[in-house]
Short mmCIF file of C-alpha atoms and ligand atoms in Angstrom, two decimals:
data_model
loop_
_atom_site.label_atom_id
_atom_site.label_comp_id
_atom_site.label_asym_id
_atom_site.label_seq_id
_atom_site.Cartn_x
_atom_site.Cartn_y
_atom_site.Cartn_z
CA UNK A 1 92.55 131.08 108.74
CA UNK A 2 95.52 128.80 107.63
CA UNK A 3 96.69 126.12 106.01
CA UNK A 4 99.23 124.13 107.34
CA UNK A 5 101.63 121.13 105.59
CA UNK A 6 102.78 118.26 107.59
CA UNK A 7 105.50 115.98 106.60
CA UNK A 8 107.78 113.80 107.70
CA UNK A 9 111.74 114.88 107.65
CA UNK A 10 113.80 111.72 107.53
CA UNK A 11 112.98 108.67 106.26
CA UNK A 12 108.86 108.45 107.40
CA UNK A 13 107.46 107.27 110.72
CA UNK A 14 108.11 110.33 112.55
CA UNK A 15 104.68 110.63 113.94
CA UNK A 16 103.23 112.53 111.72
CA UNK A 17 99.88 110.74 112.07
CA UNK A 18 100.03 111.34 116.37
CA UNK A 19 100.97 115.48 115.58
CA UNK A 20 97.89 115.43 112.67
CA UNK A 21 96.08 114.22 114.94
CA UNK A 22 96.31 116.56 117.74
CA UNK A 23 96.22 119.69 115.49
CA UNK A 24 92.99 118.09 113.99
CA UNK A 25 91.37 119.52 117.04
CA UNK A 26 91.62 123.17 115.68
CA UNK A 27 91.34 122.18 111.91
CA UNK A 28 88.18 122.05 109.34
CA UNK A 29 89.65 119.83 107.24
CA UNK A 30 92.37 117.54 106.75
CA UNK A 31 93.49 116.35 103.20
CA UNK A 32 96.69 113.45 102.63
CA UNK A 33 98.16 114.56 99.57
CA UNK A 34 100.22 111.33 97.96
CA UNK A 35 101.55 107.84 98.68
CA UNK A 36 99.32 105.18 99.35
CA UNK A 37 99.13 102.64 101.86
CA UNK A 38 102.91 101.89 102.19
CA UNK A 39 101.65 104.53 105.11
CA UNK A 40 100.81 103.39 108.47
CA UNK A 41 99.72 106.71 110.46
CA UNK A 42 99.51 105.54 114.70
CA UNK A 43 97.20 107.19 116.35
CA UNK A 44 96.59 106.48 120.12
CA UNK A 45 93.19 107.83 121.93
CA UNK A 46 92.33 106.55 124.98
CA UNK A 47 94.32 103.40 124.74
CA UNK A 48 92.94 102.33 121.38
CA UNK A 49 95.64 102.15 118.70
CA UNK A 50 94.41 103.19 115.19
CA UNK A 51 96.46 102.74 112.01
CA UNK A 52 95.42 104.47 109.47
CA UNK A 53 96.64 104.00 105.90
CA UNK A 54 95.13 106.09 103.37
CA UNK A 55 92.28 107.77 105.19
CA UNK A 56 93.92 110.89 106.56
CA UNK A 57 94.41 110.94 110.61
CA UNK A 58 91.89 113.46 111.70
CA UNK A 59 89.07 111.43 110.45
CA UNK A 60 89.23 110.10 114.58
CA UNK A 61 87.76 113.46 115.16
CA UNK A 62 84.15 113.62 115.26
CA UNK A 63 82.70 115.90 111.83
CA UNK A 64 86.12 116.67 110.26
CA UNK A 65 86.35 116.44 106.18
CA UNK A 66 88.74 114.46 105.64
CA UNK A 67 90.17 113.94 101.82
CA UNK A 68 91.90 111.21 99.82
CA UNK A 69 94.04 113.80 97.35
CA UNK A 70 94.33 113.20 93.74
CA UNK A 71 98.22 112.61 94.17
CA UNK A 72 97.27 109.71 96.29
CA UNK A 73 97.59 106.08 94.74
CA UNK A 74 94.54 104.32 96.33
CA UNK A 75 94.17 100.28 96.72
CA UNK A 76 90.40 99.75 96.60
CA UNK A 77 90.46 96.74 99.14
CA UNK A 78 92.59 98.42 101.46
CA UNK A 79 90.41 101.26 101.31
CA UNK A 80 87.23 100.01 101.74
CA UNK A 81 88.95 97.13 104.82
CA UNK A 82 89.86 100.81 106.27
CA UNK A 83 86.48 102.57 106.46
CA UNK A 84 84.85 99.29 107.49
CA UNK A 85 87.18 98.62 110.54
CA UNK A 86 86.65 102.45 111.79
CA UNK A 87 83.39 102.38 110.78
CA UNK A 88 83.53 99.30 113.47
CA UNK A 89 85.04 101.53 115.96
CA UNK A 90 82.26 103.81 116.12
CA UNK A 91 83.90 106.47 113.81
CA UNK A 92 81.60 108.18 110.96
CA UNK A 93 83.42 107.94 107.90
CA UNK A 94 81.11 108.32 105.93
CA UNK A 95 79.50 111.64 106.35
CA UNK A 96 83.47 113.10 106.57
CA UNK A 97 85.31 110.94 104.10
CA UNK A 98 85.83 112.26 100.29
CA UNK A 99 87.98 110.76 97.68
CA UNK A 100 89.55 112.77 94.60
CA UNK A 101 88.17 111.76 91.16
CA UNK A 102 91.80 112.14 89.72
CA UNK A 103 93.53 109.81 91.96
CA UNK A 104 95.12 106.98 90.74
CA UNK A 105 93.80 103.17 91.75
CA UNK A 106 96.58 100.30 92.64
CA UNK A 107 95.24 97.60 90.39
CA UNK A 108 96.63 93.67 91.11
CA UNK A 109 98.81 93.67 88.37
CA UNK A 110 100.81 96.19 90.19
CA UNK A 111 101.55 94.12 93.19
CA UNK A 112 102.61 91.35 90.62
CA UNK A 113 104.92 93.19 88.46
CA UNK A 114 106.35 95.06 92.15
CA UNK A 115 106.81 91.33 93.81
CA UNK A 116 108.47 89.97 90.13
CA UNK A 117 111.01 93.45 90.09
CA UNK A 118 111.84 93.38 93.82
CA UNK A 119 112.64 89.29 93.26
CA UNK A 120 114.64 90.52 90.30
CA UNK A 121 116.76 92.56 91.84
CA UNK A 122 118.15 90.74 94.55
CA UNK A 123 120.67 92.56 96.96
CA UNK A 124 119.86 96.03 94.88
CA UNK A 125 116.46 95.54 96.10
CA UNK A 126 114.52 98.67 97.16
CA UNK A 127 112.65 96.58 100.54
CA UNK A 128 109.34 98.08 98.93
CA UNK A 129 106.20 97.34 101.34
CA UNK A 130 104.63 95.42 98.60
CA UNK A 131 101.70 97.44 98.07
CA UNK A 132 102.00 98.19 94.77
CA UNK A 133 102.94 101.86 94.85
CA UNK A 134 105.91 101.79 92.40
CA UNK A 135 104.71 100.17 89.75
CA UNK A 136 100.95 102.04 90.06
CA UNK A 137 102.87 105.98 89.75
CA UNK A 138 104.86 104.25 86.66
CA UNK A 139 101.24 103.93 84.81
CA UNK A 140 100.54 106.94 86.14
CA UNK A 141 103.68 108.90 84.51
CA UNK A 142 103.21 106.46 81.82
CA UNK A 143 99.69 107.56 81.06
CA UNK A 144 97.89 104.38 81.21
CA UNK A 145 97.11 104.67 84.16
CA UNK A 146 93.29 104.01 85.92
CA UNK A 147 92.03 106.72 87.83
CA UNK A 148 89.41 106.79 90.24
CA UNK A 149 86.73 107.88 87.75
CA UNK A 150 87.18 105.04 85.13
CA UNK A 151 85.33 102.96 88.37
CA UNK A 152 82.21 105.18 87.46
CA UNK A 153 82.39 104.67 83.66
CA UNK A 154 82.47 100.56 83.39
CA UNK A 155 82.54 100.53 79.73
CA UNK A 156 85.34 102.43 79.49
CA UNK A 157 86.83 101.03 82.67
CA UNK A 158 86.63 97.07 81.10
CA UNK A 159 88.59 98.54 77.78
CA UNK A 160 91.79 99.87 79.92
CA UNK A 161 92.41 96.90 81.94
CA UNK A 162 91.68 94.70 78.55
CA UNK A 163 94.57 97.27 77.05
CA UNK A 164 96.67 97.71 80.06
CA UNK A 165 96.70 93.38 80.27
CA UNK A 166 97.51 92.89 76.47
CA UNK A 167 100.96 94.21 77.57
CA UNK A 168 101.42 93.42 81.41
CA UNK A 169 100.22 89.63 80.63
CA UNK A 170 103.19 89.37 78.06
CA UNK A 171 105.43 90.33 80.81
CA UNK A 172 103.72 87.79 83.48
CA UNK A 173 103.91 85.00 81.13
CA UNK A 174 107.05 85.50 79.39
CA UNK A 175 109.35 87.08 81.35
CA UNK A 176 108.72 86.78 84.89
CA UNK A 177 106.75 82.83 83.76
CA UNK A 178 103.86 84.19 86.31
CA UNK A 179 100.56 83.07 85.62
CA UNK A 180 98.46 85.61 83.32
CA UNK A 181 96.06 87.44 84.82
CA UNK A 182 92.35 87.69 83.36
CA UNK A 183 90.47 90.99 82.63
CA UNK A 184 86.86 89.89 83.21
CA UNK A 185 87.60 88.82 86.97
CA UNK A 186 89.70 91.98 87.32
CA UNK A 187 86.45 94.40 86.17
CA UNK A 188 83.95 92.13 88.38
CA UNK A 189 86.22 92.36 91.53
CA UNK A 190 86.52 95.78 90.92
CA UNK A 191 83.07 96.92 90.17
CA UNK A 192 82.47 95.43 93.52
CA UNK A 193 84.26 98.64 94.87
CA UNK A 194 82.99 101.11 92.64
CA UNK A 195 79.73 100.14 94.84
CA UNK A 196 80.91 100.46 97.77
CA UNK A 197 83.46 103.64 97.30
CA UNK A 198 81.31 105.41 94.43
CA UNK A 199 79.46 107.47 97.49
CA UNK A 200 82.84 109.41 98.40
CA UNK A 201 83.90 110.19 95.00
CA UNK A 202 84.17 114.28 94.45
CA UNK A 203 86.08 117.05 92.92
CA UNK A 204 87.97 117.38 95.89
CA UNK A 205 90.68 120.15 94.73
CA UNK A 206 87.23 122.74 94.28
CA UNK A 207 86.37 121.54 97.87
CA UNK A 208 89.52 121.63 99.40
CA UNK A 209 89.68 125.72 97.66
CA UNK A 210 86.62 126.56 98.90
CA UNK A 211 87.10 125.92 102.45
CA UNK A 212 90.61 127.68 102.22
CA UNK A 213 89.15 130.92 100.61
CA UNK A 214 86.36 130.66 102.90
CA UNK A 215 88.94 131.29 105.80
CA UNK A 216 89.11 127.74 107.18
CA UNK A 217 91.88 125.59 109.03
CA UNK A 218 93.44 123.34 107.00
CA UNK A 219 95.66 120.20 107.45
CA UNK A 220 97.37 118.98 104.42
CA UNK A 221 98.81 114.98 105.58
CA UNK A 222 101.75 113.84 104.00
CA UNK A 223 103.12 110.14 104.04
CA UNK A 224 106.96 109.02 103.95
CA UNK A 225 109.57 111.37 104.35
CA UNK A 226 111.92 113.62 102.88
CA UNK A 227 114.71 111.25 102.52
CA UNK A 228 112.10 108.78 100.80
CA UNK A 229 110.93 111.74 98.43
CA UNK A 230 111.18 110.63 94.69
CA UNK A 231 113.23 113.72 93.34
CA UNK A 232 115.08 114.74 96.95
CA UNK A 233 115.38 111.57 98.64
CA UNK A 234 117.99 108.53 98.79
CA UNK A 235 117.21 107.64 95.35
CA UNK A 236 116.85 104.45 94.07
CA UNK A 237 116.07 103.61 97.89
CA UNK A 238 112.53 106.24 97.96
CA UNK A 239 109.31 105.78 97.33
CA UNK A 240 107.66 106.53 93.95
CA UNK A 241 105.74 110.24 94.97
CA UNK A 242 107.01 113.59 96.21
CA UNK A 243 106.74 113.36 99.76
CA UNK A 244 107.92 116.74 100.11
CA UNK A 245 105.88 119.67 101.37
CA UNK A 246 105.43 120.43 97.53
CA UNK A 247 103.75 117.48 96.58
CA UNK A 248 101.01 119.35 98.76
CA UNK A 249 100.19 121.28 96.25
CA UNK A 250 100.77 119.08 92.80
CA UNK A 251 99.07 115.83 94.91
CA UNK A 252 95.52 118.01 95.81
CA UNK A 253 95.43 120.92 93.13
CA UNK A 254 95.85 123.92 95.99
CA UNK A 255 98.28 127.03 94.59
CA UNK A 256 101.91 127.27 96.29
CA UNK A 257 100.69 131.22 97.01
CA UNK A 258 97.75 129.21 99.82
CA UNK A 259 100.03 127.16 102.18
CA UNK A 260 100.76 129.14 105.07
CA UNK A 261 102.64 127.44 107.12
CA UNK A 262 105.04 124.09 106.91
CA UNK A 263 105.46 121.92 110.36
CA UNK A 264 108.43 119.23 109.83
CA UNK A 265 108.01 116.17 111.94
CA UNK A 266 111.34 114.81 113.53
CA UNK A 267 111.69 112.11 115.35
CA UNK A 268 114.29 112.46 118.45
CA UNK A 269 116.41 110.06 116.90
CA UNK A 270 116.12 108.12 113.28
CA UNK A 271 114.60 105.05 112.16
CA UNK A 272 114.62 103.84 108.38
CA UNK A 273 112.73 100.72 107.22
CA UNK A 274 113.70 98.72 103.59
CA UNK A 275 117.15 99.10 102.54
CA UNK A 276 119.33 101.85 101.58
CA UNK A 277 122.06 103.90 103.29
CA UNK A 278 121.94 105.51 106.75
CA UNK A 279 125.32 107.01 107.95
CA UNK A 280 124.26 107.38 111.68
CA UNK A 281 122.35 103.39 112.03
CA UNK A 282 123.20 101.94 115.67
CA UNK A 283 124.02 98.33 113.92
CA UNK A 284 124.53 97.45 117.95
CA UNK A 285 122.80 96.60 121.53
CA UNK A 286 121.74 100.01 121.79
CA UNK A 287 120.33 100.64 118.16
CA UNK A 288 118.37 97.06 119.17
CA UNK A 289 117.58 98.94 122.62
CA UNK A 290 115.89 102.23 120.83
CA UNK A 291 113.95 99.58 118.12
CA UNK A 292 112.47 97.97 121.24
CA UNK A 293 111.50 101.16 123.33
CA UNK A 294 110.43 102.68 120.93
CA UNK A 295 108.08 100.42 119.32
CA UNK A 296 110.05 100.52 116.01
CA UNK A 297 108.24 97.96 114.19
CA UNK A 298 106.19 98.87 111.02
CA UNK A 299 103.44 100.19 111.44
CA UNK A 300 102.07 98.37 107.58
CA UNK A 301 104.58 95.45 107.25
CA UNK A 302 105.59 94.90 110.74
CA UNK A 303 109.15 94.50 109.59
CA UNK A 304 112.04 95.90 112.97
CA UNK A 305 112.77 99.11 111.73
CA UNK A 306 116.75 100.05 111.70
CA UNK A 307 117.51 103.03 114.31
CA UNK A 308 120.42 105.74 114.34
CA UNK A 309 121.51 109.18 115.82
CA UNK A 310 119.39 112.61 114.57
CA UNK A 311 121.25 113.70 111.93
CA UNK A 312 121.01 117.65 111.56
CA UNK A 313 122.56 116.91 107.83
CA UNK A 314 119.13 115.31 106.97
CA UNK A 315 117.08 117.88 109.33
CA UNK A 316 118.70 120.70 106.91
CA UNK A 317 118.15 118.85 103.96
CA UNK A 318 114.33 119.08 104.90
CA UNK A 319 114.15 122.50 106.29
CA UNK A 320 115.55 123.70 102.88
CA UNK A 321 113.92 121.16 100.52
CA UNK A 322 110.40 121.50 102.30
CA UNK A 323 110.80 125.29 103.39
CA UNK A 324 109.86 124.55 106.98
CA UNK A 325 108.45 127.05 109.40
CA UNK A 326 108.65 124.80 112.29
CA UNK A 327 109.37 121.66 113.52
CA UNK A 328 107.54 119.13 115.71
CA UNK A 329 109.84 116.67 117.85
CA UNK A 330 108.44 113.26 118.52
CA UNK A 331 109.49 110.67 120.80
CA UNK A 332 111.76 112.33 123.06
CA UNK A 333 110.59 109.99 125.94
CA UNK A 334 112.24 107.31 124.36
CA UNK A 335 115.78 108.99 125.06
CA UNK A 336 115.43 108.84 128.82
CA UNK A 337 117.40 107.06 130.80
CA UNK A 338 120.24 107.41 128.08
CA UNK A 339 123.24 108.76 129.45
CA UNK A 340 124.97 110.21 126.78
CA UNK A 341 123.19 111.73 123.38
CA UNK A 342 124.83 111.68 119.96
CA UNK A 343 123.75 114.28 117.09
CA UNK A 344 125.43 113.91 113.86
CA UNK A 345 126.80 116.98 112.16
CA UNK A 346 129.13 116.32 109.47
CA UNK A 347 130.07 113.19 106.95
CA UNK A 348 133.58 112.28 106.42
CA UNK A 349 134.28 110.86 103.25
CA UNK A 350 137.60 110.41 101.54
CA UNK A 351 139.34 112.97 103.73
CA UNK A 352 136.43 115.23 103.54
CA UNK A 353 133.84 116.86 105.73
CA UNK A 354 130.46 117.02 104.01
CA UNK A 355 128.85 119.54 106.14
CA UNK A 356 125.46 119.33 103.87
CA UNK A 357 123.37 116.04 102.89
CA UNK A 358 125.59 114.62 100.18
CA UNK A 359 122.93 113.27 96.87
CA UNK A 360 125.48 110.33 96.07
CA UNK A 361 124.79 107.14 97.53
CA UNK A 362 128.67 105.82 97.20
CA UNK A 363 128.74 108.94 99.86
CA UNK A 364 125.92 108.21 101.65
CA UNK A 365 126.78 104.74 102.10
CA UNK A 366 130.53 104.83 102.97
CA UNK A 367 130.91 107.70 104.84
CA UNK A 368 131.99 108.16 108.58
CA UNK A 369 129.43 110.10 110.61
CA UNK A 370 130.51 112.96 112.99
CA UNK A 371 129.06 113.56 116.11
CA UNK A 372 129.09 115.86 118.70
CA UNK A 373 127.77 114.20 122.11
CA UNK A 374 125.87 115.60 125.06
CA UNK A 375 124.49 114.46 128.10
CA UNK A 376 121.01 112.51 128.58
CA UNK A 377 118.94 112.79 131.21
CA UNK A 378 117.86 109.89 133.64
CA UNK A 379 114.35 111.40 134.52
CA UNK A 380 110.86 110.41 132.79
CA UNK A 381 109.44 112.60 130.25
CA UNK A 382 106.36 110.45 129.48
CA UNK A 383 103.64 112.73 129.34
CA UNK A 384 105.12 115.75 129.98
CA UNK A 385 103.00 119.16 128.91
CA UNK A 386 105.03 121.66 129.60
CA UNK A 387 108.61 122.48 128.36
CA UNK A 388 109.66 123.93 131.78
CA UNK A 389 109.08 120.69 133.54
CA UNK A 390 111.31 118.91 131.02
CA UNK A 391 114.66 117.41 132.77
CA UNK A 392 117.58 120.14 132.33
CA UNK A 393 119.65 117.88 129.84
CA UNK A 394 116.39 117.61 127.83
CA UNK A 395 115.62 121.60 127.47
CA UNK A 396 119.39 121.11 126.39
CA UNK A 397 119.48 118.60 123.76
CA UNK A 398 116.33 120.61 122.08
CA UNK A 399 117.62 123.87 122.51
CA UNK A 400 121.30 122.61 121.22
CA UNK A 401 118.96 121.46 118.04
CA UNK A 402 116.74 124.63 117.36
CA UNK A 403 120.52 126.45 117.48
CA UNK A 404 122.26 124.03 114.90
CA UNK A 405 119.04 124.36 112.96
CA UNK A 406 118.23 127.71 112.95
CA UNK A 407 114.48 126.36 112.85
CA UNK A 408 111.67 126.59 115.94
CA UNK A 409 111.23 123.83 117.42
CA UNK A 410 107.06 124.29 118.32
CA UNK A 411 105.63 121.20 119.22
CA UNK A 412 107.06 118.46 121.39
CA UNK A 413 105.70 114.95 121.61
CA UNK A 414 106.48 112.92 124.93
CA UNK A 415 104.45 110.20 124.28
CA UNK A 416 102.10 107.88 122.56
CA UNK A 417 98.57 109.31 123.20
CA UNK A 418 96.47 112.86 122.46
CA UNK A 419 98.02 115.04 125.12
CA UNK A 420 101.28 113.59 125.59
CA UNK A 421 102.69 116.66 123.98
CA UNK A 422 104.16 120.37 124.60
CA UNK A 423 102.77 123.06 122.13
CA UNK A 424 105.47 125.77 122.35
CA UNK A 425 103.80 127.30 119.32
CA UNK A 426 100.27 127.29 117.96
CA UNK A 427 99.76 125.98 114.22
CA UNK A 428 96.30 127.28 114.50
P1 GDP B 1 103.93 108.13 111.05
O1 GDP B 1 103.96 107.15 109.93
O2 GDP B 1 104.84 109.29 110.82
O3 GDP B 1 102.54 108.57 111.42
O4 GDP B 1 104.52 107.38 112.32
P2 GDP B 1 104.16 105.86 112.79
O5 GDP B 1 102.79 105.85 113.34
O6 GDP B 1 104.47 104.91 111.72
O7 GDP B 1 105.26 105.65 113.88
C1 GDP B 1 105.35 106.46 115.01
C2 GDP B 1 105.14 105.60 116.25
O8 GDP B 1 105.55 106.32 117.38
C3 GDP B 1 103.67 105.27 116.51
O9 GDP B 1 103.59 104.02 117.14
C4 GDP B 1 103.21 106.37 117.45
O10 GDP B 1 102.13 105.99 118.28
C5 GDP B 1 104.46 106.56 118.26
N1 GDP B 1 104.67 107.91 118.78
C6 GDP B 1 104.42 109.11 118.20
N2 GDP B 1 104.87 110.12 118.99
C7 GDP B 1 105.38 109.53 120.08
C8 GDP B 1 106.03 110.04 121.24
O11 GDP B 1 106.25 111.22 121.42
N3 GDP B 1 106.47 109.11 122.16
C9 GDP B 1 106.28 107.78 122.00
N4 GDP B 1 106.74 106.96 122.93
N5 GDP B 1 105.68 107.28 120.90
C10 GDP B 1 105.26 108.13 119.96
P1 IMO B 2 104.72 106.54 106.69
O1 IMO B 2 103.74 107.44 106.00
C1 IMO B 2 108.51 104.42 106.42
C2 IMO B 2 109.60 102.81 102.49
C3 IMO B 2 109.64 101.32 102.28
C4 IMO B 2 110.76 101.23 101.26
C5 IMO B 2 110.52 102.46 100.39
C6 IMO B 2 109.74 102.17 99.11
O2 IMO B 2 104.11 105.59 107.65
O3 IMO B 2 105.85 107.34 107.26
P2 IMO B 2 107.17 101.65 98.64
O4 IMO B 2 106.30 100.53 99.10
O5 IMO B 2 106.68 103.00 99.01
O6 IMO B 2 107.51 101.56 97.18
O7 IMO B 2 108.58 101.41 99.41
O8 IMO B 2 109.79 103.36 101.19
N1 IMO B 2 108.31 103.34 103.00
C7 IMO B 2 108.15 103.81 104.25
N2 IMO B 2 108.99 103.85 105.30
N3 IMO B 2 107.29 104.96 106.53
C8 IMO B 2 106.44 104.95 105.48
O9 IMO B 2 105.27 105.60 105.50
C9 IMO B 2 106.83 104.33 104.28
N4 IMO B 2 106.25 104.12 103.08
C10 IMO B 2 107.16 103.53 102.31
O10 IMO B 2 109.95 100.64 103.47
O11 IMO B 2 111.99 101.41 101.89
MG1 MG B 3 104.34 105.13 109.62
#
């Protein structure tokens, strides 16, 4: 048996939804552990695209539990638009999905009060996806916050939206001059879901233990990145959860002394979307080149994402913050044809060399990357399964990055789909 964390190690979007995916395959169960549907998970089978959001990625295999986490912020609409649309694709969600009784529900006021604070800030703004996530883990903190359960208690459900409202609806109407917004159509609209999502409503942290004790496979799914990690990320430019292979154990109740194993997903190169700094961003034709070969458009807002060098400053950040046993390398087909690489190993700021991922932003964002370069290759790696057929140069480049690491590189992804990957090292 084993239990292994995924999670992204730059700034999301690394593929972690393609590698959960694939190692679904040899897994019982599969559980996301925080974050909400700022996520969008790609998952190609058989030239169908899937995004999933909130409803972990092995739920595309056929009789794997999958769980919502209690550290999970969960938009009921979203949700149930989710289930229904793979539910439309054939896929039975509903004998595999479960949802945690503890986790938190996005309610509309938090999109409000997220649109009104992102307005505020102007230039400072964070480039949030909208979704309600900050503002939803502030109530949470906060302890006002509505949890999954209230939806099966209506009484007591209608009396913290009437309390949470007597305070947000000053806000609305005062200071942001928003229109107030009403508690009875907020309980009806809602009650609609507790219908519909009351069936998948569990204790999910005695499940998830069970099947761990019990000697099972399991997948814990994270969403974002390390770099987008509330306590170890670019902060104020993160998201509002730990991202980090620790929030794996606060976001589904499962001890530190059960996680077995921790596989970092890296993409080849690095994309970012919102603002913030990123010393190695291609602001040029090529950045613009990588962005359109390699898809980098949101997979949940659509917005181009920015695109840069791999950093190993930021792939050492992770390895330490998350304690990773290996890594997984995606997208390495989208560096053909390229014919010199660039990895990033130091900062230079004010005369300095910042050999480890500096926490100040004045650092982060005025600094003067360093980069050693080494040659591309001009073969295809599309599809490639095994790591001997790889182009020379490419053996190179990952080699050159397991040494600067110190860290296994185990899996790598040469494509969009199931088996466009090399497994150097099982998970399972
Ligand atoms: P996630 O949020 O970490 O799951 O990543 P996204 O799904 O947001 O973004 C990754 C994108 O890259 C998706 O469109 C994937 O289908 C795609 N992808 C994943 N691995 C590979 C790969 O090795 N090669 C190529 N070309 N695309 C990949
Ligand atoms: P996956 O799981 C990439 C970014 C947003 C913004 C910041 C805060 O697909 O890798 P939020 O809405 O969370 O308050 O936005 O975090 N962000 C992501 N970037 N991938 C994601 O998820 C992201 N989820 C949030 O763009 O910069
Ligand atoms: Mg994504």
């Amino acid at each position: 048996m084993s239990t292994v964390v995924i999670v992204g190690t730059q700034w999301g979007d690394e593929g972690k939804g393609k590698i959960v995916d694939f190692l679904t395959e040899k897994a019982d169960l599969v559980a996301r552990y925080q974050g909400g549907n700022n996520a969008g998970h790609t998952v190609v089978i058989n030239n169908e695209k899937y995004i999933l959001h909130l409803i972990p990625s092995g739920i595309l295999h056929k009789g794997k539990r999958c769980i919502i986490g209690n550290g999970v912020v969960i938009a009921p609409p979203a949700l149930i638009k989710e289930i229904d649309d793979l539910k439309g694709k054939g896929i039975d969600v509903d004998d595999n999905l479960l949802i945690s009784k503890n986790a938190h529900v996005i309610m509309p006021y938090h999109m409000a009060i997220e649109k009104e604070n992102e307005n505020r800030k102007g230039n400072k703004k964070i480039g949030t996806t909208g979704r309600g996530i900050g503002p939803s883990y502030t109530d949470k903190i906060a302890r006002h916050g509505i949890r999954v359960m209230d939806l099966l208690s209506p009484n007591a459900f209608k009396e913290k939206i009437s309390a949470n409202l007597s305070t947000i609806n000053f806000l609305l109407e005062s200071l942001y001059k928003t229109a107030p917004l009403k508690a009875d159509e907020i309980y009806d609209e809602y009650m609609r879901y507790a219908e519909r999502l009351s069936r998948y409503i569990a204790d999910t942290d005695v499940i998830i233990n069970k099947q761990i004790d019990s000697g099972k496979n399991v997948l814990f799914e994270g969403a974002q990145g390390t770099l987008l990690d509330i306590d170890h990320g670019t902060y104020p430019f993160v998201t509002s959860s730990n991202t980090i292979a620790g929030g794996a154990c606060t976001g589904l109740g499962v001890g530190p002394t059960k996680i077995n194993k921790v596989l970092g997903i890296a993409k080849a190169y690095t994309t970012r979307v919102g603002e913030g700094p990123f010393p190695t961003e291609l602001k040029d034709e090529l950045g613009e080149s990588i962005r359109q070969k390699g898809g980098e458009f949101g997979a949940t807002t659509g917005r181009p994402r920015r695109c840069g060098w791999l950093d190993m400053l930021i792939l050492k950040h992770a390895i330490r913050i998350n304690g990773l046993t290996g890594i997984a390398l995606t997208k390495l087909d989208i560096l053909d044809g390229m014919d010199k690489l660039k990895i990033c190993i130091g900062y230079k700021y004010n005369g300095n060399l910042c050999e480890e991922f500096p926490k100040e932003i004045e650092i982060l964002e005025n600094c003067e990357p360093v980069y050693e370069e080494v040659d591309g290759w001009m073969e295809s790696t599309l599809g490639i399964k095994e790591f001997d057929r790889l182009p020379a140069n490419a053996k190179r480049y990952i080699k050159k990055i397991e040494e600067m690491l110190k860290t296994e590189i185990q899996i790598i992804s040469t494509g969009q789909k199931r088996d466009e990957i090399i497994v150097l090292k099982e998970q399972f």
